[in-house]
Amino acid sequence: MEKVIRILLVEDEAKMRELIRIAFKKENFETYEAVDGKQALNIFKNFHFDIIILDIMLPEIDGWTVCREIRKNSDIPIILLTARGEEFDKLFGFELGADDYIVKPFSPRELVARVKALLRRAESKNKEISSEFDIGGISINTLSREVKINGNTINLTNKEYELLLFLSTNQNIVFTREQLLLKVWGYDQYGDPRTVDTHIKRIREKLGGKNSCIATIWGVGYKFEVPK
């Protein structure tokens, strides 16, 4: 029997919930709804979901706080929805552990495409062969999803980890931003190349003295290399 995908939709606008619900019903996804942050956290504690679509501006508890609370004990894919598209908001969302960010207004088809892309990434992650390896002084454990430098754990978000893992396991290969969107996020048609730049910046900051492992190839993209 084919697995039924269960989505937790957290959105206080009734019309927006209806549009999203209809779009996912066509895909045979089950959509559970919450109208505020407090209700969302209560529902999340009592049911299993495959992905969360989370509005930022919510009554009771805002989406930032909901995302932060969920990330304390779950790596479930999270897409943030907002009417604000400033870079600061995106950076803050990714720092909290969100996997994707979509600005209103958007088409339901775009949201469906992004959800499917994240689910493909999550499925691929679950099929990974567990191992631990060291490259350029950076230790990566694909079972625990831990990254360490000199024995110290580097706290990466899900997408930061996946981007670093992809680059490091394809050493010395140059990838364009569009290729990285496809390989790491799973989509190219709707992706914003600046998302890659934002994640690279944050990874470099967290790698500290090892940040030179991620090289910028001007006019092209990025590659992972071990400095000689």
PDB file of C-alpha atoms in Angstrom:
ATOM      1  CA  MET A   1       0.000   0.000   0.000  1.00  0.00           C
ATOM      2  CA  GLU A   2       1.333   3.430  -0.958  1.00  0.00           C
ATOM      3  CA  LYS A   3       2.257   5.621   1.972  1.00  0.00           C
ATOM      4  CA  VAL A   4      -0.071   8.547   2.643  1.00  0.00           C
ATOM      5  CA  ILE A   5       1.809  11.828   3.067  1.00  0.00           C
ATOM      6  CA  ARG A   6       0.614  13.811   6.069  1.00  0.00           C
ATOM      7  CA  ILE A   7       1.086  17.570   6.142  1.00  0.00           C
ATOM      8  CA  LEU A   8       0.649  19.894   9.101  1.00  0.00           C
ATOM      9  CA  LEU A   9      -0.518  23.248   7.722  1.00  0.00           C
ATOM     10  CA  VAL A  10      -0.206  26.140  10.176  1.00  0.00           C
ATOM     11  CA  GLU A  11      -1.965  29.194   8.745  1.00  0.00           C
ATOM     12  CA  ASP A  12      -4.428  31.640  10.317  1.00  0.00           C
ATOM     13  CA  GLU A  13      -6.006  32.816   7.029  1.00  0.00           C
ATOM     14  CA  ALA A  14      -8.982  30.602   6.186  1.00  0.00           C
ATOM     15  CA  LYS A  15      -8.877  31.320   2.441  1.00  0.00           C
ATOM     16  CA  MET A  16      -5.165  30.487   2.259  1.00  0.00           C
ATOM     17  CA  ARG A  17      -5.738  27.216   4.142  1.00  0.00           C
ATOM     18  CA  GLU A  18      -8.502  26.291   1.723  1.00  0.00           C
ATOM     19  CA  LEU A  19      -6.359  26.915  -1.379  1.00  0.00           C
ATOM     20  CA  ILE A  20      -3.481  24.874   0.029  1.00  0.00           C
ATOM     21  CA  ARG A  21      -5.775  22.094   1.201  1.00  0.00           C
ATOM     22  CA  ILE A  22      -7.347  21.758  -2.270  1.00  0.00           C
ATOM     23  CA  ALA A  23      -3.934  21.700  -3.960  1.00  0.00           C
ATOM     24  CA  PHE A  24      -2.667  18.856  -1.771  1.00  0.00           C
ATOM     25  CA  LYS A  25      -5.931  16.933  -1.912  1.00  0.00           C
ATOM     26  CA  LYS A  26      -5.327  16.605  -5.661  1.00  0.00           C
ATOM     27  CA  GLU A  27      -1.993  14.938  -4.778  1.00  0.00           C
ATOM     28  CA  ASN A  28      -3.735  12.578  -2.311  1.00  0.00           C
ATOM     29  CA  PHE A  29      -1.912  14.152   0.639  1.00  0.00           C
ATOM     30  CA  GLU A  30      -3.617  14.363   4.035  1.00  0.00           C
ATOM     31  CA  THR A  31      -3.638  17.904   5.410  1.00  0.00           C
ATOM     32  CA  TYR A  32      -4.064  18.635   9.109  1.00  0.00           C
ATOM     33  CA  GLU A  33      -4.654  22.277  10.004  1.00  0.00           C
ATOM     34  CA  ALA A  34      -3.780  24.604  12.856  1.00  0.00           C
ATOM     35  CA  VAL A  35      -4.847  28.237  13.055  1.00  0.00           C
ATOM     36  CA  ASP A  36      -2.270  29.461  15.573  1.00  0.00           C
ATOM     37  CA  GLY A  37       1.143  28.521  16.945  1.00  0.00           C
ATOM     38  CA  LYS A  38      -0.111  27.081  20.209  1.00  0.00           C
ATOM     39  CA  GLN A  39      -2.523  24.736  18.454  1.00  0.00           C
ATOM     40  CA  ALA A  40       0.219  23.722  16.012  1.00  0.00           C
ATOM     41  CA  LEU A  41       2.577  22.616  18.776  1.00  0.00           C
ATOM     42  CA  ASN A  42      -0.173  20.646  20.511  1.00  0.00           C
ATOM     43  CA  ILE A  43      -1.111  18.833  17.294  1.00  0.00           C
ATOM     44  CA  PHE A  44       2.528  18.140  16.447  1.00  0.00           C
ATOM     45  CA  LYS A  45       3.093  16.477  19.822  1.00  0.00           C
ATOM     46  CA  ASN A  46       0.247  14.028  19.274  1.00  0.00           C
ATOM     47  CA  PHE A  47       0.503  13.040  15.614  1.00  0.00           C
ATOM     48  CA  HIS A  48       3.154  12.033  13.105  1.00  0.00           C
ATOM     49  CA  PHE A  49       3.695  14.241  10.056  1.00  0.00           C
ATOM     50  CA  ASP A  50       5.956  14.092   7.015  1.00  0.00           C
ATOM     51  CA  ILE A  51       6.308  17.849   6.532  1.00  0.00           C
ATOM     52  CA  ILE A  52       5.178  21.152   8.076  1.00  0.00           C
ATOM     53  CA  ILE A  53       4.013  24.253   6.208  1.00  0.00           C
ATOM     54  CA  LEU A  54       4.317  27.070   8.720  1.00  0.00           C
ATOM     55  CA  ASP A  55       3.176  30.680   8.454  1.00  0.00           C
ATOM     56  CA  ILE A  56       5.333  33.149  10.380  1.00  0.00           C
ATOM     57  CA  MET A  57       2.745  35.726  11.452  1.00  0.00           C
ATOM     58  CA  LEU A  58       0.463  33.703  13.729  1.00  0.00           C
ATOM     59  CA  PRO A  59      -1.742  34.395  16.769  1.00  0.00           C
ATOM     60  CA  GLU A  60      -0.766  33.082  20.209  1.00  0.00           C
ATOM     61  CA  ILE A  61       2.758  31.905  19.265  1.00  0.00           C
ATOM     62  CA  ASP A  62       4.511  33.113  16.120  1.00  0.00           C
ATOM     63  CA  GLY A  63       6.005  30.854  13.467  1.00  0.00           C
ATOM     64  CA  TRP A  64       9.601  31.648  14.488  1.00  0.00           C
ATOM     65  CA  THR A  65       8.933  30.246  17.957  1.00  0.00           C
ATOM     66  CA  VAL A  66       7.055  27.224  16.624  1.00  0.00           C
ATOM     67  CA  CYS A  67       9.966  26.398  14.314  1.00  0.00           C
ATOM     68  CA  ARG A  68      12.470  26.773  17.148  1.00  0.00           C
ATOM     69  CA  GLU A  69      10.457  24.511  19.457  1.00  0.00           C
ATOM     70  CA  ILE A  70      10.021  21.779  16.846  1.00  0.00           C
ATOM     71  CA  ARG A  71      13.727  21.831  16.000  1.00  0.00           C
ATOM     72  CA  LYS A  72      14.600  21.005  19.608  1.00  0.00           C
ATOM     73  CA  ASN A  73      13.698  17.368  19.015  1.00  0.00           C
ATOM     74  CA  SER A  74      12.734  16.866  15.372  1.00  0.00           C
ATOM     75  CA  ASP A  75      14.331  17.246  11.945  1.00  0.00           C
ATOM     76  CA  ILE A  76      11.015  17.115  10.071  1.00  0.00           C
ATOM     77  CA  PRO A  77      11.129  19.257   6.884  1.00  0.00           C
ATOM     78  CA  ILE A  78       9.687  22.742   7.474  1.00  0.00           C
ATOM     79  CA  ILE A  79       8.616  25.307   4.869  1.00  0.00           C
ATOM     80  CA  LEU A  80       8.040  28.834   6.162  1.00  0.00           C
ATOM     81  CA  LEU A  81       5.339  31.055   4.647  1.00  0.00           C
ATOM     82  CA  THR A  82       5.447  34.832   4.943  1.00  0.00           C
ATOM     83  CA  ALA A  83       4.327  38.050   3.309  1.00  0.00           C
ATOM     84  CA  ARG A  84       7.777  39.490   4.026  1.00  0.00           C
ATOM     85  CA  GLY A  85      10.623  38.699   1.656  1.00  0.00           C
ATOM     86  CA  GLU A  86      13.503  40.603   3.243  1.00  0.00           C
ATOM     87  CA  GLU A  87      16.846  38.810   3.313  1.00  0.00           C
ATOM     88  CA  PHE A  88      17.026  39.147   7.109  1.00  0.00           C
ATOM     89  CA  ASP A  89      13.810  37.147   7.513  1.00  0.00           C
ATOM     90  CA  LYS A  90      15.130  34.387   5.253  1.00  0.00           C
ATOM     91  CA  LEU A  91      18.455  34.240   7.066  1.00  0.00           C
ATOM     92  CA  PHE A  92      16.703  34.102  10.432  1.00  0.00           C
ATOM     93  CA  GLY A  93      14.388  31.340   9.232  1.00  0.00           C
ATOM     94  CA  PHE A  94      17.275  29.227   7.950  1.00  0.00           C
ATOM     95  CA  GLU A  95      19.186  29.833  11.179  1.00  0.00           C
ATOM     96  CA  LEU A  96      16.240  28.457  13.149  1.00  0.00           C
ATOM     97  CA  GLY A  97      16.368  25.318  11.040  1.00  0.00           C
ATOM     98  CA  ALA A  98      13.756  25.891   8.321  1.00  0.00           C
ATOM     99  CA  ASP A  99      14.373  23.930   5.117  1.00  0.00           C
ATOM    100  CA  ASP A 100      12.670  26.298   2.709  1.00  0.00           C
ATOM    101  CA  TYR A 101      11.049  29.725   2.604  1.00  0.00           C
ATOM    102  CA  ILE A 102       8.275  30.934   0.311  1.00  0.00           C
ATOM    103  CA  VAL A 103       6.959  34.503   0.027  1.00  0.00           C
ATOM    104  CA  LYS A 104       3.280  35.314  -0.392  1.00  0.00           C
ATOM    105  CA  PRO A 105       1.586  35.529  -2.811  1.00  0.00           C
ATOM    106  CA  PHE A 106       2.573  32.222  -4.380  1.00  0.00           C
ATOM    107  CA  SER A 107       0.891  29.641  -6.575  1.00  0.00           C
ATOM    108  CA  PRO A 108      -0.314  26.398  -4.971  1.00  0.00           C
ATOM    109  CA  ARG A 109       1.574  24.537  -7.724  1.00  0.00           C
ATOM    110  CA  GLU A 110       4.832  26.091  -6.568  1.00  0.00           C
ATOM    111  CA  LEU A 111       4.171  25.069  -2.970  1.00  0.00           C
ATOM    112  CA  VAL A 112       3.345  21.506  -4.048  1.00  0.00           C
ATOM    113  CA  ALA A 113       6.590  21.361  -6.061  1.00  0.00           C
ATOM    114  CA  ARG A 114       8.650  22.520  -3.093  1.00  0.00           C
ATOM    115  CA  VAL A 115       6.986  20.045  -0.746  1.00  0.00           C
ATOM    116  CA  LYS A 116       7.665  17.168  -3.135  1.00  0.00           C
ATOM    117  CA  ALA A 117      11.288  18.252  -3.480  1.00  0.00           C
ATOM    118  CA  LEU A 118      11.802  18.280   0.296  1.00  0.00           C
ATOM    119  CA  LEU A 119      10.139  14.898   0.657  1.00  0.00           C
ATOM    120  CA  ARG A 120      12.448  13.437  -1.989  1.00  0.00           C
ATOM    121  CA  ARG A 121      15.424  14.794  -0.091  1.00  0.00           C
ATOM    122  CA  ALA A 122      14.131  13.342   3.190  1.00  0.00           C
ATOM    123  CA  GLU A 123      13.604   9.927   1.586  1.00  0.00           C
ATOM    124  CA  SER A 124      17.063   9.983   0.053  1.00  0.00           C
ATOM    125  CA  LYS A 125      18.566  10.905   3.424  1.00  0.00           C
ATOM    126  CA  ASN A 126      16.901   7.920   5.080  1.00  0.00           C
ATOM    127  CA  LYS A 127      18.466   5.602   2.494  1.00  0.00           C
ATOM    128  CA  GLU A 128      21.988   6.910   3.068  1.00  0.00           C
ATOM    129  CA  ILE A 129      24.609   4.375   4.059  1.00  0.00           C
ATOM    130  CA  SER A 130      25.784   5.298   7.536  1.00  0.00           C
ATOM    131  CA  SER A 131      29.465   6.095   7.760  1.00  0.00           C
ATOM    132  CA  GLU A 132      31.966   8.520   9.198  1.00  0.00           C
ATOM    133  CA  PHE A 133      34.767  10.145   7.280  1.00  0.00           C
ATOM    134  CA  ASP A 134      37.287  12.958   7.655  1.00  0.00           C
ATOM    135  CA  ILE A 135      38.075  15.393   4.886  1.00  0.00           C
ATOM    136  CA  GLY A 136      40.313  18.412   5.244  1.00  0.00           C
ATOM    137  CA  GLY A 137      40.128  18.200   9.044  1.00  0.00           C
ATOM    138  CA  ILE A 138      36.327  18.152   8.987  1.00  0.00           C
ATOM    139  CA  SER A 139      34.743  14.998  10.436  1.00  0.00           C
ATOM    140  CA  ILE A 140      31.312  14.072   9.078  1.00  0.00           C
ATOM    141  CA  ASN A 141      29.132  11.290  10.505  1.00  0.00           C
ATOM    142  CA  THR A 142      26.212  10.448   8.205  1.00  0.00           C
ATOM    143  CA  LEU A 143      24.492   8.336  10.877  1.00  0.00           C
ATOM    144  CA  SER A 144      24.292  11.022  13.548  1.00  0.00           C
ATOM    145  CA  ARG A 145      24.478  13.869  10.989  1.00  0.00           C
ATOM    146  CA  GLU A 146      27.201  15.406  13.125  1.00  0.00           C
ATOM    147  CA  VAL A 147      30.011  17.581  11.838  1.00  0.00           C
ATOM    148  CA  LYS A 148      33.074  18.060  14.033  1.00  0.00           C
ATOM    149  CA  ILE A 149      36.299  20.035  13.879  1.00  0.00           C
ATOM    150  CA  ASN A 150      39.028  19.087  16.354  1.00  0.00           C
ATOM    151  CA  GLY A 151      36.445  17.071  18.276  1.00  0.00           C
ATOM    152  CA  ASN A 152      34.071  20.016  18.622  1.00  0.00           C
ATOM    153  CA  THR A 153      30.585  19.671  17.153  1.00  0.00           C
ATOM    154  CA  ILE A 154      29.545  22.289  14.609  1.00  0.00           C
ATOM    155  CA  ASN A 155      25.837  23.070  14.846  1.00  0.00           C
ATOM    156  CA  LEU A 156      24.459  23.070  11.313  1.00  0.00           C
ATOM    157  CA  THR A 157      20.857  23.288  10.152  1.00  0.00           C
ATOM    158  CA  ASN A 158      19.517  20.420   8.032  1.00  0.00           C
ATOM    159  CA  LYS A 159      20.141  22.158   4.735  1.00  0.00           C
ATOM    160  CA  GLU A 160      23.573  23.428   5.802  1.00  0.00           C
ATOM    161  CA  TYR A 161      24.546  19.862   6.662  1.00  0.00           C
ATOM    162  CA  GLU A 162      23.206  18.446   3.411  1.00  0.00           C
ATOM    163  CA  LEU A 163      24.946  21.113   1.333  1.00  0.00           C
ATOM    164  CA  LEU A 164      28.267  20.543   3.102  1.00  0.00           C
ATOM    165  CA  LEU A 165      27.888  16.766   2.750  1.00  0.00           C
ATOM    166  CA  PHE A 166      27.135  17.012  -0.963  1.00  0.00           C
ATOM    167  CA  LEU A 167      30.075  19.308  -1.690  1.00  0.00           C
ATOM    168  CA  SER A 168      32.527  17.329   0.449  1.00  0.00           C
ATOM    169  CA  THR A 169      31.604  14.011  -1.163  1.00  0.00           C
ATOM    170  CA  ASN A 170      32.131  15.573  -4.594  1.00  0.00           C
ATOM    171  CA  GLN A 171      35.536  17.067  -3.877  1.00  0.00           C
ATOM    172  CA  ASN A 172      37.100  19.360  -6.528  1.00  0.00           C
ATOM    173  CA  ILE A 173      33.964  19.356  -8.679  1.00  0.00           C
ATOM    174  CA  VAL A 174      32.575  22.812  -9.467  1.00  0.00           C
ATOM    175  CA  PHE A 175      28.797  23.178  -9.156  1.00  0.00           C
ATOM    176  CA  THR A 176      26.695  26.111 -10.261  1.00  0.00           C
ATOM    177  CA  ARG A 177      24.102  27.512  -7.884  1.00  0.00           C
ATOM    178  CA  GLU A 178      21.370  26.042 -10.070  1.00  0.00           C
ATOM    179  CA  GLN A 179      22.964  22.582  -9.885  1.00  0.00           C
ATOM    180  CA  LEU A 180      23.201  22.807  -6.108  1.00  0.00           C
ATOM    181  CA  LEU A 181      19.537  23.814  -5.892  1.00  0.00           C
ATOM    182  CA  LEU A 182      18.656  20.701  -7.856  1.00  0.00           C
ATOM    183  CA  LYS A 183      21.023  18.330  -6.049  1.00  0.00           C
ATOM    184  CA  VAL A 184      20.483  19.536  -2.471  1.00  0.00           C
ATOM    185  CA  TRP A 185      17.037  21.152  -2.456  1.00  0.00           C
ATOM    186  CA  GLY A 186      15.616  18.954  -5.188  1.00  0.00           C
ATOM    187  CA  TYR A 187      14.192  21.679  -7.423  1.00  0.00           C
ATOM    188  CA  ASP A 188      15.409  24.054 -10.075  1.00  0.00           C
ATOM    189  CA  GLN A 189      12.334  25.666 -11.586  1.00  0.00           C
ATOM    190  CA  TYR A 190      11.275  27.553  -8.472  1.00  0.00           C
ATOM    191  CA  GLY A 191      14.541  27.923  -6.597  1.00  0.00           C
ATOM    192  CA  ASP A 192      16.252  31.228  -5.831  1.00  0.00           C
ATOM    193  CA  PRO A 193      20.030  30.945  -6.430  1.00  0.00           C
ATOM    194  CA  ARG A 194      20.602  33.399  -3.564  1.00  0.00           C
ATOM    195  CA  THR A 195      19.433  30.638  -1.211  1.00  0.00           C
ATOM    196  CA  VAL A 196      22.667  28.780  -2.016  1.00  0.00           C
ATOM    197  CA  ASP A 197      24.778  31.872  -1.316  1.00  0.00           C
ATOM    198  CA  THR A 198      23.052  32.365   2.029  1.00  0.00           C
ATOM    199  CA  HIS A 199      23.722  28.786   3.113  1.00  0.00           C
ATOM    200  CA  ILE A 200      27.350  28.871   1.941  1.00  0.00           C
ATOM    201  CA  LYS A 201      27.903  32.050   3.960  1.00  0.00           C
ATOM    202  CA  ARG A 202      26.490  30.479   7.115  1.00  0.00           C
ATOM    203  CA  ILE A 203      28.461  27.240   6.666  1.00  0.00           C
ATOM    204  CA  ARG A 204      31.703  29.172   6.246  1.00  0.00           C
ATOM    205  CA  GLU A 205      31.028  31.162   9.400  1.00  0.00           C
ATOM    206  CA  LYS A 206      30.493  27.962  11.369  1.00  0.00           C
ATOM    207  CA  LEU A 207      33.532  26.169   9.913  1.00  0.00           C
ATOM    208  CA  GLY A 208      35.808  28.943  11.159  1.00  0.00           C
ATOM    209  CA  GLY A 209      39.413  28.193  10.216  1.00  0.00           C
ATOM    210  CA  LYS A 210      38.292  25.407   7.879  1.00  0.00           C
ATOM    211  CA  ASN A 211      36.080  27.686   5.785  1.00  0.00           C
ATOM    212  CA  SER A 212      38.593  27.822   2.936  1.00  0.00           C
ATOM    213  CA  CYS A 213      37.519  24.269   2.053  1.00  0.00           C
ATOM    214  CA  ILE A 214      34.527  25.782   0.268  1.00  0.00           C
ATOM    215  CA  ALA A 215      35.938  27.760  -2.625  1.00  0.00           C
ATOM    216  CA  THR A 216      34.039  30.312  -4.701  1.00  0.00           C
ATOM    217  CA  ILE A 217      34.548  29.970  -8.429  1.00  0.00           C
ATOM    218  CA  TRP A 218      33.672  33.471  -9.566  1.00  0.00           C
ATOM    219  CA  GLY A 219      31.014  33.621 -12.234  1.00  0.00           C
ATOM    220  CA  VAL A 220      30.274  29.913 -11.876  1.00  0.00           C
ATOM    221  CA  GLY A 221      29.545  28.596  -8.366  1.00  0.00           C
ATOM    222  CA  TYR A 222      31.273  26.644  -5.627  1.00  0.00           C
ATOM    223  CA  LYS A 223      33.457  23.597  -5.003  1.00  0.00           C
ATOM    224  CA  PHE A 224      34.920  21.750  -2.028  1.00  0.00           C
ATOM    225  CA  GLU A 225      38.694  21.474  -1.977  1.00  0.00           C
ATOM    226  CA  VAL A 226      41.281  20.590   0.649  1.00  0.00           C
ATOM    227  CA  PRO A 227      43.877  23.371   0.846  1.00  0.00           C
ATOM    228  CA  LYS A 228      47.406  22.126   0.181  1.00  0.00           C
TER     229      LYS A 228
END
